[in-house]
Amino acid sequence: MIVNQIDSTTNFEEGVVITIDKPYKWTSFDVIRKVQAMLRYKLGYKKIKVGHAGTLDPLATGLLIVCIGKATKKIESLQSEEKEYMANVCFGATTPCFDLEKPIDAEYPFEHITEEGIREIIPQFLGEQDQVAPLFSAKLVDGIRAYELAREGSDLELKPHRITIHEMKLLQYNAPVADFLVRCSKGTYIRSLARDLGLALNSGAHLTGLRRTTSGHFRVEDAYSMEKIEKIFDELKQTRIRAV
């Protein structure tokens, strides 16, 4: 399996993994469609499988593992890897989706929250536990995405699922926003963690920023920007034209 090694000899059908730093407000599927389009229109791959190993919310940035060709067979194993995030949590207000994708729906006191108080509750979030995903999420419910049911106004209650938070550090607290490092298992919703932090501190909370920094042995520092990937594909296209 080739990882982040793209040149004129690369056979994408045989299996290539590209790590991409997903831009803000792009969906994970936006990235997949863009890569598919570049493979088709720049390099002539009319039918080739492209998928990703772990969804990132539109308002999140960071590491997205893109699998091409035969590498798509590795998606399930890559998805199961431990992940690390940098998260910004704002106390004192909630939103229906637990992040900034929808407007604030309720406000709560936060003046009582201190750095010491936050550090005191962190241990209760460590280890294996049940977590309820946000209604506005890609979680499947009888084959339908939860966000589709939520948009239809369905009276939906999601069942808890098992996750593990291996590490959680408070990096700084400038009221009402706290910055965390979180290392966790597949299936962990950091938006839900933000909600639960607010509840544990007798307030409300929502996520104001999220960046995935690692997944397994992959690191965002080694990932391509979308601009860089497009430039590489343009250069490959020109190389192939000159070779004809």
Coordinates of N, CA and C in Angstrom, one line a residue:
M1 N 0.8 -1.2 0.0 CA 0.0 0.0 0.0 C 0.9 1.2 0.0
I2 N 0.7 2.1 -1.0 CA 1.5 3.3 -1.1 C 0.9 4.4 -0.4
V3 N 1.6 5.1 0.4 CA 1.1 6.2 1.3 C 1.8 7.5 0.9
N4 N 1.1 8.5 0.4 CA 1.6 9.9 0.2 C 2.8 9.9 -0.8
Q5 N 2.9 8.9 -1.6 CA 4.0 8.8 -2.6 C 3.4 8.8 -4.0
I6 N 3.3 10.0 -4.6 CA 2.7 10.2 -5.9 C 3.6 10.7 -6.9
D7 N 3.8 9.9 -8.0 CA 4.7 10.4 -9.1 C 4.2 9.8 -10.4
S8 N 4.9 10.0 -11.4 CA 4.5 9.5 -12.7 C 4.3 8.0 -12.9
T9 N 4.9 7.3 -11.9 CA 4.8 5.8 -12.0 C 3.7 5.2 -11.1
T10 N 3.0 6.1 -10.4 CA 2.0 5.6 -9.5 C 0.8 5.1 -10.2
N11 N 0.4 3.8 -9.9 CA -0.8 3.2 -10.4 C -1.9 3.3 -9.3
F12 N -2.8 4.2 -9.4 CA -3.8 4.5 -8.4 C -4.7 3.3 -8.2
E13 N -5.0 2.5 -9.3 CA -5.9 1.4 -9.2 C -5.3 0.3 -8.3
E14 N -4.0 0.2 -8.2 CA -3.4 -0.8 -7.4 C -3.4 -0.5 -5.9
G15 N -3.8 0.7 -5.6 CA -3.9 1.1 -4.1 C -3.0 2.2 -3.6
V16 N -3.6 3.3 -3.3 CA -2.8 4.4 -2.8 C -3.6 5.1 -1.7
V17 N -2.9 5.4 -0.6 CA -3.5 6.2 0.5 C -2.9 7.6 0.5
I18 N -3.8 8.6 0.5 CA -3.4 10.0 0.6 C -3.9 10.6 1.9
T19 N -3.1 11.2 2.7 CA -3.6 11.9 3.8 C -3.8 13.4 3.5
I20 N -5.0 13.9 3.8 CA -5.3 15.3 3.4 C -5.7 16.1 4.7
D21 N -5.3 17.3 4.7 CA -5.7 18.2 5.8 C -7.1 18.8 5.3
K22 N -8.2 18.3 5.8 CA -9.5 18.7 5.4 C -9.7 20.2 5.7
P23 N -10.2 20.9 4.7 CA -10.4 22.4 4.9 C -11.7 22.6 5.7
Y24 N -11.8 23.7 6.3 CA -12.9 24.2 7.1 C -14.1 24.3 6.2
K25 N -15.3 23.8 6.6 CA -16.6 23.8 5.9 C -16.7 22.9 4.7
W26 N -15.6 22.1 4.5 CA -15.8 21.0 3.5 C -16.3 19.8 4.2
T27 N -17.2 19.1 3.6 CA -17.6 17.8 4.1 C -16.5 16.8 3.7
S28 N -16.5 15.6 4.4 CA -15.5 14.6 4.0 C -15.8 14.1 2.6
F29 N -17.1 14.1 2.3 CA -17.5 13.6 0.9 C -17.1 14.6 -0.1
D30 N -17.1 15.9 0.2 CA -16.6 17.0 -0.7 C -15.1 16.6 -1.1
V31 N -14.3 16.2 -0.2 CA -12.9 15.9 -0.5 C -12.9 14.7 -1.4
I32 N -13.7 13.6 -1.1 CA -13.7 12.4 -1.9 C -14.1 12.8 -3.4
R33 N -15.2 13.6 -3.5 CA -15.6 13.9 -4.8 C -14.6 14.7 -5.6
K34 N -13.8 15.6 -4.9 CA -12.8 16.4 -5.5 C -11.7 15.5 -6.0
V35 N -11.3 14.5 -5.2 CA -10.2 13.6 -5.6 C -10.6 12.7 -6.7
Q36 N -11.9 12.2 -6.7 CA -12.4 11.4 -7.8 C -12.4 12.2 -9.1
A37 N -12.8 13.5 -9.0 CA -12.9 14.3 -10.2 C -11.5 14.5 -10.8
M38 N -10.5 14.8 -9.9 CA -9.1 15.0 -10.4 C -8.6 13.7 -11.0
L39 N -8.9 12.6 -10.4 CA -8.4 11.3 -11.0 C -9.0 11.1 -12.4
R40 N -10.3 11.4 -12.5 CA -11.0 11.2 -13.8 C -10.6 12.2 -14.9
Y41 N -10.6 13.5 -14.5 CA -10.4 14.5 -15.6 C -9.0 14.9 -15.8
K42 N -8.1 14.7 -14.8 CA -6.7 15.0 -15.0 C -5.9 13.8 -15.4
L43 N -6.3 12.6 -14.9 CA -5.4 11.5 -15.1 C -6.1 10.3 -15.9
G44 N -7.4 10.5 -16.2 CA -8.1 9.6 -17.1 C -8.6 8.3 -16.4
Y45 N -8.7 8.3 -15.1 CA -9.3 7.1 -14.4 C -10.8 7.3 -14.4
K46 N -11.5 6.6 -15.3 CA -12.9 6.8 -15.5 C -13.7 6.2 -14.4
K47 N -13.3 5.0 -13.9 CA -14.0 4.3 -12.9 C -12.9 3.8 -11.9
I48 N -12.9 4.5 -10.7 CA -11.9 4.1 -9.7 C -12.6 4.4 -8.3
K49 N -12.4 3.4 -7.4 CA -13.0 3.6 -6.1 C -12.2 4.6 -5.2
V50 N -12.9 5.5 -4.5 CA -12.2 6.4 -3.6 C -13.1 6.5 -2.3
G51 N -12.5 6.4 -1.2 CA -13.3 6.5 0.1 C -12.4 7.0 1.2
H52 N -13.0 7.3 2.3 CA -12.2 7.8 3.4 C -12.3 6.9 4.7
A53 N -11.3 7.0 5.5 CA -11.3 6.2 6.7 C -11.6 7.0 8.0
G54 N -12.9 7.5 8.0 CA -13.3 8.2 9.2 C -13.8 9.6 8.9
T55 N -15.1 9.8 9.1 CA -15.7 11.1 8.8 C -15.2 12.2 9.7
L56 N -15.0 13.4 9.1 CA -14.8 14.7 9.9 C -16.0 15.6 9.6
D57 N -16.5 16.2 10.7 CA -17.6 17.1 10.5 C -17.2 18.3 9.6
P58 N -18.2 18.9 9.0 CA -17.9 20.1 8.1 C -17.1 21.2 8.8
L59 N -17.4 21.5 10.0 CA -16.7 22.6 10.7 C -15.4 22.1 11.4
A60 N -15.0 20.9 11.2 CA -13.7 20.4 11.7 C -12.7 20.4 10.6
T61 N -11.5 20.5 11.0 CA -10.4 20.4 10.0 C -9.4 19.3 10.4
G62 N -8.4 19.1 9.6 CA -7.4 18.1 10.0 C -7.4 16.9 9.2
L63 N -6.8 15.8 9.8 CA -6.4 14.6 9.1 C -7.6 13.8 8.6
L64 N -7.6 13.6 7.2 CA -8.6 12.8 6.6 C -7.8 11.8 5.7
I65 N -8.0 10.5 6.0 CA -7.3 9.4 5.3 C -8.1 9.0 4.1
V66 N -7.6 9.3 2.9 CA -8.3 9.0 1.6 C -7.7 7.8 1.0
C67 N -8.5 6.8 0.7 CA -8.0 5.5 0.1 C -8.5 5.4 -1.3
I68 N -7.6 5.0 -2.2 CA -7.9 5.0 -3.6 C -7.6 3.6 -4.2
G69 N -8.5 3.1 -5.1 CA -8.3 1.8 -5.7 C -8.4 0.7 -4.7
K70 N -7.4 -0.2 -4.8 CA -7.5 -1.4 -3.9 C -7.2 -1.1 -2.5
A71 N -6.7 0.1 -2.2 CA -6.5 0.6 -0.8 C -7.8 0.8 -0.1
T72 N -9.0 0.9 -0.8 CA -10.3 1.0 -0.2 C -10.6 -0.2 0.7
K73 N -9.9 -1.3 0.4 CA -10.2 -2.6 1.2 C -9.6 -2.4 2.6
K74 N -8.7 -1.4 2.8 CA -8.1 -1.2 4.1 C -8.9 -0.2 4.9
I75 N -10.0 0.4 4.4 CA -10.7 1.4 5.1 C -11.2 1.0 6.5
E76 N -11.8 -0.2 6.6 CA -12.3 -0.7 7.9 C -11.2 -0.8 8.9
S77 N -10.0 -1.3 8.6 CA -9.0 -1.4 9.5 C -8.4 -0.1 9.9
L78 N -8.3 0.8 8.9 CA -7.8 2.2 9.2 C -8.7 3.0 10.1
Q79 N -10.0 2.8 9.9 CA -11.0 3.5 10.7 C -11.0 3.1 12.2
S80 N -10.5 1.9 12.4 CA -10.5 1.4 13.8 C -9.4 1.9 14.7
E81 N -8.5 2.7 14.0 CA -7.3 3.2 14.8 C -7.7 4.3 15.8
E82 N -6.9 4.4 16.8 CA -7.0 5.4 17.8 C -6.8 6.8 17.1
K83 N -7.5 7.8 17.6 CA -7.5 9.2 17.0 C -7.2 10.2 18.1
E84 N -6.6 11.3 17.6 CA -6.3 12.4 18.5 C -6.8 13.7 18.0
Y85 N -7.4 14.5 18.8 CA -8.0 15.8 18.4 C -7.6 16.9 19.3
M86 N -7.6 18.1 18.7 CA -7.6 19.4 19.5 C -9.0 20.0 19.4
A87 N -9.5 20.2 20.6 CA -10.9 20.7 20.7 C -11.1 22.0 21.5
N88 N -11.9 22.8 21.0 CA -12.3 24.1 21.7 C -13.7 24.0 22.1
V89 N -13.9 24.1 23.4 CA -15.3 24.0 24.0 C -15.7 25.3 24.7
C90 N -16.8 25.8 24.3 CA -17.4 27.0 24.9 C -18.5 26.7 25.9
F91 N -18.3 27.1 27.1 CA -19.2 26.9 28.2 C -20.2 28.0 28.2
G92 N -21.4 27.7 28.7 CA -22.4 28.8 28.9 C -23.5 28.9 27.8
A93 N -23.4 28.0 26.8 CA -24.4 28.0 25.7 C -24.4 26.6 25.0
T94 N -25.6 26.3 24.5 CA -25.8 25.0 23.8 C -26.3 25.3 22.4
T95 N -26.1 24.3 21.5 CA -26.8 24.4 20.2 C -27.4 23.0 19.9
P96 N -28.3 22.9 19.0 CA -29.0 21.6 18.7 C -28.0 20.5 18.2
C97 N -26.9 20.9 17.5 CA -26.0 20.0 16.9 C -24.7 19.9 17.7
F98 N -24.6 20.6 18.8 CA -23.5 20.6 19.8 C -22.2 21.3 19.2
D99 N -22.4 22.0 18.0 CA -21.3 22.8 17.5 C -21.9 24.1 16.9
L100 N -21.1 24.8 16.0 CA -21.5 26.0 15.5 C -22.3 26.0 14.2
E101 N -22.7 24.7 13.8 CA -23.4 24.6 12.5 C -24.8 25.1 12.6
K102 N -25.3 25.2 13.9 CA -26.7 25.7 14.1 C -26.6 26.8 15.2
P103 N -27.5 27.7 15.3 CA -27.4 28.8 16.2 C -27.7 28.3 17.7
I104 N -27.2 29.2 18.6 CA -27.4 28.9 20.0 C -28.9 28.8 20.4
D105 N -29.3 27.7 21.1 CA -30.7 27.5 21.5 C -30.9 27.7 23.0
A106 N -29.9 27.8 23.8 CA -30.0 28.1 25.2 C -28.7 28.6 25.8
E107 N -28.9 29.4 26.9 CA -27.7 30.0 27.5 C -27.8 29.6 29.0
Y108 N -26.6 29.5 29.6 CA -26.4 29.0 31.0 C -25.3 29.8 31.7
P109 N -25.4 29.9 33.0 CA -24.3 30.5 33.8 C -23.0 29.7 33.6
F110 N -21.9 30.4 33.5 CA -20.6 29.8 33.4 C -19.5 30.4 34.3
E111 N -19.9 31.5 35.0 CA -19.0 32.2 35.8 C -18.4 31.4 36.9
H112 N -19.1 30.3 37.3 CA -18.6 29.4 38.4 C -17.6 28.5 37.9
I113 N -17.4 28.3 36.6 CA -16.4 27.3 36.1 C -15.0 27.9 36.1
T114 N -14.1 27.1 36.7 CA -12.7 27.5 36.9 C -11.9 26.4 36.2
E115 N -10.6 26.8 36.0 CA -9.6 25.8 35.4 C -9.5 24.6 36.4
E116 N -9.5 24.9 37.7 CA -9.3 23.8 38.6 C -10.6 22.9 38.6
G117 N -11.7 23.5 38.4 CA -13.0 22.7 38.4 C -13.0 21.8 37.1
I118 N -12.5 22.3 36.0 CA -12.5 21.5 34.8 C -11.5 20.3 35.0
R119 N -10.4 20.6 35.5 CA -9.4 19.5 35.7 C -9.9 18.4 36.7
E120 N -10.8 18.8 37.6 CA -11.3 17.9 38.6 C -12.3 16.9 38.0
I121 N -13.0 17.3 36.9 CA -14.0 16.4 36.3 C -13.4 15.6 35.2
I122 N -12.2 15.9 34.7 CA -11.7 15.2 33.6 C -11.6 13.7 33.8
P123 N -11.1 13.2 35.0 CA -11.0 11.8 35.2 C -12.3 11.0 35.0
Q124 N -13.5 11.6 35.2 CA -14.7 10.8 35.0 C -15.0 10.6 33.5
F125 N -14.3 11.2 32.7 CA -14.5 11.0 31.2 C -13.4 10.1 30.6
L126 N -12.5 9.6 31.4 CA -11.5 8.7 30.9 C -11.9 7.2 31.0
G127 N -11.4 6.5 30.0 CA -11.7 5.0 30.0 C -12.9 4.7 29.1
E128 N -13.3 3.4 29.2 CA -14.4 2.9 28.4 C -15.7 3.4 29.0
Q129 N -16.6 3.8 28.1 CA -17.9 4.4 28.6 C -18.9 4.4 27.5
D130 N -20.2 4.7 27.8 CA -21.3 4.8 26.9 C -21.3 6.3 26.5
Q131 N -21.6 6.5 25.2 CA -21.8 7.9 24.7 C -22.9 7.9 23.7
V132 N -23.7 9.0 23.8 CA -24.8 9.2 22.9 C -24.4 10.2 21.8
A133 N -24.5 9.8 20.6 CA -24.1 10.6 19.4 C -25.1 11.8 19.3
P134 N -24.6 12.9 18.7 CA -25.5 14.0 18.4 C -26.6 13.6 17.4
L135 N -27.8 14.1 17.5 CA -28.9 13.8 16.5 C -28.4 14.2 15.1
F136 N -27.8 15.4 15.1 CA -27.2 15.8 13.8 C -25.9 15.2 13.6
S137 N -25.9 13.9 13.2 CA -24.6 13.2 13.0 C -24.8 12.2 11.8
A138 N -23.7 11.6 11.4 CA -23.8 10.6 10.3 C -24.0 9.2 10.8
K139 N -24.4 9.1 12.1 CA -24.6 7.8 12.7 C -25.8 7.1 12.0
L140 N -25.7 5.8 11.7 CA -26.8 5.1 11.0 C -27.9 4.7 11.9
V141 N -29.1 4.9 11.6 CA -30.3 4.4 12.3 C -31.2 3.7 11.3
D142 N -31.2 2.3 11.4 CA -32.0 1.5 10.4 C -31.6 1.9 9.0
G143 N -30.3 2.1 8.8 CA -29.8 2.4 7.4 C -30.0 3.8 7.0
I144 N -30.4 4.7 7.8 CA -30.6 6.1 7.5 C -29.7 7.0 8.4
R145 N -29.1 8.0 7.8 CA -28.3 8.9 8.6 C -29.1 9.6 9.6
A146 N -28.6 9.7 10.9 CA -29.4 10.4 11.9 C -29.7 11.8 11.6
Y147 N -28.8 12.5 10.9 CA -29.0 14.0 10.5 C -30.2 14.1 9.6
E148 N -30.4 13.1 8.7 CA -31.6 13.1 7.8 C -32.9 13.0 8.6
L149 N -32.9 12.1 9.6 CA -34.1 12.0 10.4 C -34.4 13.3 11.3
A150 N -33.3 13.8 11.8 CA -33.4 15.0 12.6 C -33.9 16.2 11.8
R151 N -33.5 16.3 10.5 CA -34.0 17.4 9.7 C -35.4 17.3 9.4
E152 N -35.9 16.0 9.4 CA -37.3 15.8 9.1 C -38.2 16.0 10.3
G153 N -37.5 16.3 11.5 CA -38.3 16.5 12.7 C -38.7 15.3 13.4
S154 N -38.0 14.2 13.1 CA -38.3 12.9 13.7 C -38.0 12.9 15.2
D155 N -38.9 12.3 16.0 CA -38.7 12.2 17.4 C -37.8 11.0 17.7
L156 N -36.5 11.3 17.5 CA -35.5 10.2 17.5 C -34.7 10.2 18.8
E157 N -34.5 9.0 19.4 CA -33.6 8.9 20.5 C -32.5 7.9 20.2
L158 N -31.3 8.4 20.1 CA -30.2 7.5 19.7 C -29.8 6.7 20.9
K159 N -29.4 5.4 20.6 CA -28.9 4.5 21.7 C -27.5 4.8 22.0
P160 N -27.0 4.7 23.2 CA -25.6 4.9 23.6 C -24.8 3.8 22.9
H161 N -23.5 4.1 22.6 CA -22.6 3.2 22.1 C -21.3 3.3 22.9
R162 N -20.5 2.2 22.9 CA -19.3 2.1 23.7 C -18.1 2.8 23.0
I163 N -17.5 3.7 23.7 CA -16.3 4.3 23.2 C -15.2 4.3 24.3
T164 N -14.0 4.7 24.0 CA -12.9 4.8 25.0 C -12.2 6.1 24.8
I165 N -12.1 6.8 25.9 CA -11.2 8.0 25.9 C -9.9 7.7 26.6
H166 N -8.8 7.6 25.9 CA -7.6 7.2 26.4 C -6.9 8.3 27.2
E167 N -7.0 9.5 26.7 CA -6.3 10.6 27.3 C -7.1 11.9 27.1
M168 N -7.1 12.8 28.1 CA -7.8 14.1 27.9 C -7.1 15.1 28.8
K169 N -6.6 16.1 28.1 CA -5.8 17.2 28.8 C -6.4 18.5 28.6
L170 N -6.6 19.3 29.6 CA -6.9 20.7 29.5 C -5.7 21.5 29.2
L171 N -5.7 22.1 28.0 CA -4.5 22.9 27.6 C -4.5 24.3 28.1
Q172 N -5.7 24.9 28.1 CA -5.8 26.3 28.6 C -7.3 26.6 28.8
Y173 N -7.6 27.5 29.7 CA -9.0 28.0 29.9 C -9.0 29.5 29.9
N174 N -9.6 30.1 28.9 CA -9.9 31.5 28.9 C -11.4 31.7 28.8
A175 N -12.0 31.8 30.0 CA -13.5 31.8 30.1 C -14.2 32.6 29.0
P176 N -15.2 32.0 28.3 CA -15.8 30.7 28.6 C -15.2 29.5 27.8
V177 N -14.1 29.7 27.1 CA -13.6 28.7 26.2 C -12.4 27.9 26.8
A178 N -12.5 26.6 26.7 CA -11.5 25.7 27.1 C -10.9 24.9 25.9
D179 N -9.6 24.8 25.9 CA -8.9 24.0 24.8 C -8.5 22.7 25.4
F180 N -8.8 21.6 24.7 CA -8.5 20.3 25.1 C -7.7 19.5 24.1
L181 N -6.9 18.5 24.5 CA -6.3 17.5 23.7 C -7.1 16.2 24.1
V182 N -7.6 15.5 23.1 CA -8.4 14.3 23.4 C -7.8 13.1 22.5
R183 N -7.5 12.0 23.1 CA -7.0 10.8 22.4 C -8.1 9.7 22.7
C184 N -8.7 9.2 21.6 CA -9.9 8.4 21.8 C -10.0 7.3 20.8
S185 N -11.0 6.5 21.0 CA -11.3 5.4 20.1 C -12.2 5.8 18.9
K186 N -12.2 4.9 17.9 CA -13.2 5.1 16.8 C -14.6 5.3 17.4
G187 N -15.4 6.1 16.7 CA -16.8 6.3 17.1 C -17.0 7.3 18.2
T188 N -15.9 8.0 18.7 CA -16.1 9.0 19.7 C -16.5 10.3 19.0
Y189 N -17.6 10.9 19.5 CA -18.1 12.2 19.1 C -17.6 13.3 20.0
I190 N -16.7 14.1 19.5 CA -16.2 15.2 20.4 C -17.2 16.2 20.7
R191 N -18.2 16.4 19.8 CA -19.3 17.3 20.0 C -20.1 16.8 21.3
S192 N -20.3 15.5 21.3 CA -21.0 14.9 22.5 C -20.2 15.1 23.8
L193 N -18.9 14.9 23.6 CA -18.1 15.2 24.8 C -18.2 16.6 25.3
A194 N -18.3 17.6 24.4 CA -18.4 19.0 24.8 C -19.7 19.1 25.5
R195 N -20.8 18.6 25.0 CA -22.1 18.6 25.7 C -22.0 18.1 27.1
D196 N -21.4 16.9 27.2 CA -21.3 16.2 28.5 C -20.4 17.0 29.5
L197 N -19.4 17.7 29.0 CA -18.6 18.5 29.9 C -19.4 19.6 30.5
G198 N -20.2 20.2 29.6 CA -21.1 21.3 30.1 C -22.0 20.8 31.2
L199 N -22.6 19.7 31.0 CA -23.6 19.1 32.0 C -22.8 18.8 33.3
A200 N -21.6 18.2 33.2 CA -20.9 17.9 34.4 C -20.5 19.1 35.2
L201 N -20.4 20.2 34.6 CA -20.1 21.5 35.3 C -21.3 22.4 35.5
N202 N -22.5 21.7 35.5 CA -23.7 22.5 35.8 C -23.9 23.7 34.9
S203 N -23.6 23.5 33.6 CA -23.8 24.5 32.7 C -24.2 23.9 31.3
G204 N -24.0 24.6 30.3 CA -24.1 24.1 28.9 C -22.8 24.3 28.2
A205 N -22.7 23.6 27.1 CA -21.4 23.8 26.3 C -21.6 23.3 24.9
H206 N -20.8 23.8 24.0 CA -20.8 23.4 22.6 C -19.4 23.5 22.1
L207 N -19.2 22.8 21.0 CA -17.8 22.8 20.4 C -17.7 24.0 19.4
T208 N -16.6 24.7 19.6 CA -16.4 25.9 18.7 C -15.2 25.6 17.7
G209 N -14.5 24.6 17.9 CA -13.4 24.3 17.0 C -12.9 22.8 17.2
L210 N -12.6 22.2 16.1 CA -12.1 20.8 16.2 C -11.1 20.5 15.1
R211 N -10.0 19.9 15.5 CA -8.9 19.5 14.5 C -8.4 18.1 14.9
R212 N -8.5 17.2 13.9 CA -8.0 15.9 14.1 C -6.5 15.9 13.7
T213 N -5.6 15.5 14.7 CA -4.2 15.6 14.5 C -3.5 14.3 14.2
T214 N -4.1 13.2 14.6 CA -3.5 11.9 14.3 C -4.7 10.9 14.2
S215 N -4.4 9.8 13.4 CA -5.2 8.6 13.3 C -4.3 7.4 13.1
G216 N -4.1 6.6 14.1 CA -3.1 5.5 14.1 C -1.7 6.2 14.0
H217 N -1.0 5.7 13.0 CA 0.4 6.3 12.8 C 0.4 7.5 11.9
F218 N -0.8 7.8 11.3 CA -0.8 9.0 10.4 C -0.9 10.3 11.2
R219 N -0.2 11.3 10.7 CA -0.2 12.6 11.4 C -0.6 13.7 10.4
V220 N -1.3 14.7 10.9 CA -1.7 15.8 10.1 C -0.5 16.6 9.5
E221 N 0.6 16.6 10.2 CA 1.8 17.3 9.8 C 2.3 16.8 8.4
D222 N 2.0 15.5 8.1 CA 2.4 14.9 6.9 C 1.4 14.9 5.8
A223 N 0.2 15.5 6.1 CA -0.9 15.5 5.2 C -0.8 16.6 4.1
Y224 N -1.4 16.4 3.0 CA -1.4 17.4 1.9 C -2.6 18.4 2.1
S225 N -2.4 19.6 1.7 CA -3.5 20.5 1.6 C -4.2 20.2 0.3
M226 N -5.5 20.6 0.1 CA -6.2 20.4 -1.2 C -5.5 21.1 -2.3
E227 N -4.9 22.3 -2.0 CA -4.2 23.0 -3.1 C -3.0 22.2 -3.5
K228 N -2.3 21.6 -2.6 CA -1.1 20.9 -2.9 C -1.4 19.6 -3.7
I229 N -2.5 18.9 -3.4 CA -2.9 17.7 -4.1 C -3.3 18.1 -5.5
E230 N -4.0 19.2 -5.7 CA -4.4 19.6 -7.0 C -3.2 20.0 -7.9
K231 N -2.2 20.6 -7.3 CA -1.0 21.0 -8.0 C -0.2 19.7 -8.4
I232 N -0.2 18.7 -7.5 CA 0.5 17.4 -7.9 C -0.2 16.8 -9.0
F233 N -1.6 16.7 -9.0 CA -2.3 16.1 -10.1 C -2.1 16.9 -11.4
D234 N -2.1 18.2 -11.3 CA -1.8 19.0 -12.5 C -0.4 18.7 -13.1
E235 N 0.6 18.5 -12.3 CA 1.9 18.2 -12.7 C 1.9 16.8 -13.4
L236 N 1.2 15.8 -12.8 CA 1.1 14.5 -13.3 C 0.5 14.5 -14.7
K237 N -0.6 15.3 -14.8 CA -1.3 15.4 -16.1 C -0.3 15.9 -17.2
Q238 N 0.4 17.0 -16.9 CA 1.4 17.5 -17.8 C 2.5 16.5 -18.2
T239 N 2.9 15.7 -17.2 CA 3.9 14.7 -17.4 C 3.4 13.6 -18.4
R240 N 2.2 13.2 -18.2 CA 1.6 12.2 -19.1 C 1.3 12.8 -20.5
I241 N 1.0 14.0 -20.6 CA 0.8 14.6 -21.9 C 2.1 14.7 -22.7
R242 N 3.2 15.0 -22.0 CA 4.5 15.1 -22.6 C 5.0 13.7 -23.1
A243 N 4.5 12.7 -22.3 CA 5.0 11.3 -22.6 C 4.3 10.7 -23.8
V244 N 3.1 11.3 -24.2 CA 2.4 10.7 -25.3 C 3.0 11.1 -26.6

